[in-house]
CSV table of C-alpha atoms in Angstrom, one decimal:
chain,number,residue,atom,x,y,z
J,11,UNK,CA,27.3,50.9,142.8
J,12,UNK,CA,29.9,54.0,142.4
J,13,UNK,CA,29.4,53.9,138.3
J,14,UNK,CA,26.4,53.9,136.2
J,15,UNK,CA,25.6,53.1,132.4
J,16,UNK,CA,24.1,56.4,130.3
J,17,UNK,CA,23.2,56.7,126.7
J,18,UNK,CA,25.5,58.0,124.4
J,19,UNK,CA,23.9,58.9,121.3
J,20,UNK,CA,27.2,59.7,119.4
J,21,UNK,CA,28.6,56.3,119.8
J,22,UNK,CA,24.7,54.7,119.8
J,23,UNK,CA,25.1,52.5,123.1
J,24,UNK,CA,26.0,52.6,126.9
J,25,UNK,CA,29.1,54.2,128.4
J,26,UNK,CA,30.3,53.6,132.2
J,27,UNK,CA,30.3,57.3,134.0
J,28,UNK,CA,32.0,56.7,137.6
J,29,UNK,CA,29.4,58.5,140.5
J,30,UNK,CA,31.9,59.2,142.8
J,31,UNK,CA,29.0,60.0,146.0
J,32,UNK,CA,28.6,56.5,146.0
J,33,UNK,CA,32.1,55.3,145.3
J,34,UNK,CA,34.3,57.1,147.5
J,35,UNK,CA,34.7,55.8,150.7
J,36,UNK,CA,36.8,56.2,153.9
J,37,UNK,CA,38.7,52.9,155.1
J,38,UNK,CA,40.0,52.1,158.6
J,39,UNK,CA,43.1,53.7,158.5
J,40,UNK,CA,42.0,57.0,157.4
J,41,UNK,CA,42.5,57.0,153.4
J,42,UNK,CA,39.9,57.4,150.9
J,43,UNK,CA,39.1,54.6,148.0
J,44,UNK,CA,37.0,54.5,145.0
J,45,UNK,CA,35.5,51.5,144.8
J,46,UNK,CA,33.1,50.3,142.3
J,47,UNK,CA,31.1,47.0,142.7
J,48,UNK,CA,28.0,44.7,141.6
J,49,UNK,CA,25.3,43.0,143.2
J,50,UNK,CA,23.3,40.1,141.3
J,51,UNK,CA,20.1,39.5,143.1
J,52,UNK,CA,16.9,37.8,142.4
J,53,UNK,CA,13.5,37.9,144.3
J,54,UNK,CA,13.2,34.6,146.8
J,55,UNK,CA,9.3,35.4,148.3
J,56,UNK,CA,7.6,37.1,145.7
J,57,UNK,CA,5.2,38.3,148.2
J,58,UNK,CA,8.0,39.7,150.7
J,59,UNK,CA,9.3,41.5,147.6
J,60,UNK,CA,6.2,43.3,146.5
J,61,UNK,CA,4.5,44.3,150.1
J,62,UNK,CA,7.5,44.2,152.6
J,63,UNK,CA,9.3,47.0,151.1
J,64,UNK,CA,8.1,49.6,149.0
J,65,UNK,CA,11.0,49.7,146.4
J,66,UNK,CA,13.0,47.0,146.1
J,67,UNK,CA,15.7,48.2,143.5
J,68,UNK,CA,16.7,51.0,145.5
J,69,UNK,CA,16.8,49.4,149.3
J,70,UNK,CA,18.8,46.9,147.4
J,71,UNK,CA,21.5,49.5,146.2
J,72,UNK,CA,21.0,51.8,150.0
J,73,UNK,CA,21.7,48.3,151.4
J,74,UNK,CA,24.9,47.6,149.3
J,75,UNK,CA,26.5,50.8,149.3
J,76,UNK,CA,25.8,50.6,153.2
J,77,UNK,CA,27.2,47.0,153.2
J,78,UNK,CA,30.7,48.4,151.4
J,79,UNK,CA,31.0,51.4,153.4
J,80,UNK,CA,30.9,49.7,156.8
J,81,UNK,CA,33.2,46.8,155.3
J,82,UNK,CA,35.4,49.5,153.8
J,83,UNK,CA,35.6,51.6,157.0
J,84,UNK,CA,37.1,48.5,159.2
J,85,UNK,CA,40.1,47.5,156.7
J,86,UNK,CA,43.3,49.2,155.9
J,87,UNK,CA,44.0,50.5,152.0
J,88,UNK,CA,46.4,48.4,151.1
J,89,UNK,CA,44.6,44.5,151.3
J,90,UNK,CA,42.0,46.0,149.7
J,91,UNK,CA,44.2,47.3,146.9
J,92,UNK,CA,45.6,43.8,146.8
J,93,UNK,CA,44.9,40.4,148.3
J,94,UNK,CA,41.5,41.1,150.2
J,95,UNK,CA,39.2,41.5,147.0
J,96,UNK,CA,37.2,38.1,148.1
J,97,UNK,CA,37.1,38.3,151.8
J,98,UNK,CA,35.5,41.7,151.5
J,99,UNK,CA,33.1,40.6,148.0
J,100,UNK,CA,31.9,37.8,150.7
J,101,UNK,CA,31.8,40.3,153.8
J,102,UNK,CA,29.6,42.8,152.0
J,103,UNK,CA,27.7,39.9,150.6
J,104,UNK,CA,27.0,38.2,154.4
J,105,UNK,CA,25.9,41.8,156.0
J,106,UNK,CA,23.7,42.8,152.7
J,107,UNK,CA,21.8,39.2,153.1
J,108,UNK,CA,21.4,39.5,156.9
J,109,UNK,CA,20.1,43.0,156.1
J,110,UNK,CA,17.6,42.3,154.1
J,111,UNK,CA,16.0,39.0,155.7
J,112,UNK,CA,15.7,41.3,158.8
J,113,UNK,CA,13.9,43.7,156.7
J,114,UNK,CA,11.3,40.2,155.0
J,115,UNK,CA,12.4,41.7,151.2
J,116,UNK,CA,12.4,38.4,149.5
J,117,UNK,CA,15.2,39.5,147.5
J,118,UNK,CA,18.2,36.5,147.5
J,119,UNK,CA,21.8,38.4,147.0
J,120,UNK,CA,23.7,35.9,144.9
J,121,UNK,CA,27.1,37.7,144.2
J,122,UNK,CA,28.6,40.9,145.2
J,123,UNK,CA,31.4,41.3,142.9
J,124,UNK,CA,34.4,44.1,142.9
J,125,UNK,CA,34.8,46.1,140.2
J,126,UNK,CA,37.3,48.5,141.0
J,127,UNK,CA,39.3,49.9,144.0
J,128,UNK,CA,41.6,52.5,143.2
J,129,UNK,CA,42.5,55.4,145.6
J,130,UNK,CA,40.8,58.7,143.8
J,131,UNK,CA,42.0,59.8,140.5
J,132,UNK,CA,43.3,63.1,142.1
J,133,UNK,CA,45.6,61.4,144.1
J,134,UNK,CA,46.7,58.7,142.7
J,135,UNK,CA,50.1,60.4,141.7
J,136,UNK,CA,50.8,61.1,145.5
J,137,UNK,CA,49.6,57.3,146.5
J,138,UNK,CA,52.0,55.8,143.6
J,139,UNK,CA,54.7,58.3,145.2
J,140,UNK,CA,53.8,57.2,148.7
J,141,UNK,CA,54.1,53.5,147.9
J,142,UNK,CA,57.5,53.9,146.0
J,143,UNK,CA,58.3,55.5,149.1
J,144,UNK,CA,58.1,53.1,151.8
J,145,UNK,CA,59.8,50.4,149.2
J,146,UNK,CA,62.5,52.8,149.2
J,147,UNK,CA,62.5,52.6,153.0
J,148,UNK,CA,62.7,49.0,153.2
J,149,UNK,CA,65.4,48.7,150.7
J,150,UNK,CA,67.1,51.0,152.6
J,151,UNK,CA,66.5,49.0,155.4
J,152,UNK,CA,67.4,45.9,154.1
J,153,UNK,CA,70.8,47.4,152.8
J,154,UNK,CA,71.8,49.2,156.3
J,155,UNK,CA,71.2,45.4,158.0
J,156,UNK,CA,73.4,44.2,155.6
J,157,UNK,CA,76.1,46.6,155.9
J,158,UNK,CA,75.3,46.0,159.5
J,159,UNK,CA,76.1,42.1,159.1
J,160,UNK,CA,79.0,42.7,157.3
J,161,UNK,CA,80.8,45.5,159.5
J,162,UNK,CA,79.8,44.1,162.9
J,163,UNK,CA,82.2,40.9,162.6
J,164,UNK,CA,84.8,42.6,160.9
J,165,UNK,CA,84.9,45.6,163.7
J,166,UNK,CA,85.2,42.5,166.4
J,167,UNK,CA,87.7,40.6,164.8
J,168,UNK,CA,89.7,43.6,164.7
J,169,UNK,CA,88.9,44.1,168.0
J,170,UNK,CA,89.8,41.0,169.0
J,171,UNK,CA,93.4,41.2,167.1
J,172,UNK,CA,93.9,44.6,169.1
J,173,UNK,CA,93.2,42.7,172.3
J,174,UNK,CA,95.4,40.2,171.7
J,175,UNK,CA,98.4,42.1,170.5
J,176,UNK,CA,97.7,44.4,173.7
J,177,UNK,CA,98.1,41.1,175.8
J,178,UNK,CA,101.1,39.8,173.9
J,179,UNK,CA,102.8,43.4,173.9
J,180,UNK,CA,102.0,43.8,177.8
J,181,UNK,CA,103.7,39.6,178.6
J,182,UNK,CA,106.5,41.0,176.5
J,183,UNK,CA,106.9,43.8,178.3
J,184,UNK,CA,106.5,42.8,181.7
């Protein structure tokens, strides 16, 4: 879903061309991501397969491209960009199957599997930009705390030294 393989007579085979109607998609926090995926299936029920629905390769791929977008719409960009490639492969997976047996295809889903997930091409400049960004902030960060660490004992010590020669000056005075 999101790519699809066409002829390509020059080169005399298949080339990848992205579809992005089916591969853009809108996540939780209001970014957009281009996400390319999968499904292995085979029929279970032959007879669910051939009379329940009326056709089965295209339910399949309404059902995953469903599947994605709702899982898609309730995360945030970035663990899908990074660590949360298998909770959401299994997530699609789970609400595609469920899907399905409620609607008696016959059809088994045995792997949804990531492809890609990239935020789209024309703004993947800005997102690189916006990523160096906040690592600049929390360097920043990180450096002002230490400064912070540093200064704050000095400044009391010195304090505490101004103090003290205050008191001593003041006995010696009095």
């Amino acid at each position: 879903i999101g790519m699809s393989l066409i002829d390509d007579p020059a080169r005399r085979g298949r080339i990848m061309r992205d579809v992005p109607e089916e591969s853009l998609m809108l996540t939780g926090d209001e970014n957009i991501v281009d996400v390319d995926f999968t499904v292995n299936w085979q029929i279970s029920n032959a007879t669910d397969y051939l009379f329940n629905i009326q056709n089965p390769e295209a339910t399949v791929k309404a059902v995953a491209e469903s599947a994605m977008r709702e899982v898609v719409g309730r995360s945030d960009i970035t663990p899908l960009l990074t660590q949360a490639r298998q909770i959401t492969q299994a997530e699609v997976h789970d609400l595609m199957q469920v899907t399905l047996d409620a609607y008696g295809a016959g059809i088994q889903i045995n792997e949804v599997l990531l492809q890609k997930v990239d935020p789209p091409a024309e703004v993947i400049g800005a997102f690189r930009d916006v990523q160096a960004a906040r690592a600049d902030q929390e360097r920043f960060q990180n450096e002002a705390r230490t400064y912070a660490n540093q200064k704050i004992p000095e400044a009391r010590g010195q304090a505490l030294q101004i103090t003290e020669s205050a008191i001593a000056y003041r006995d010696r005075v009095i």
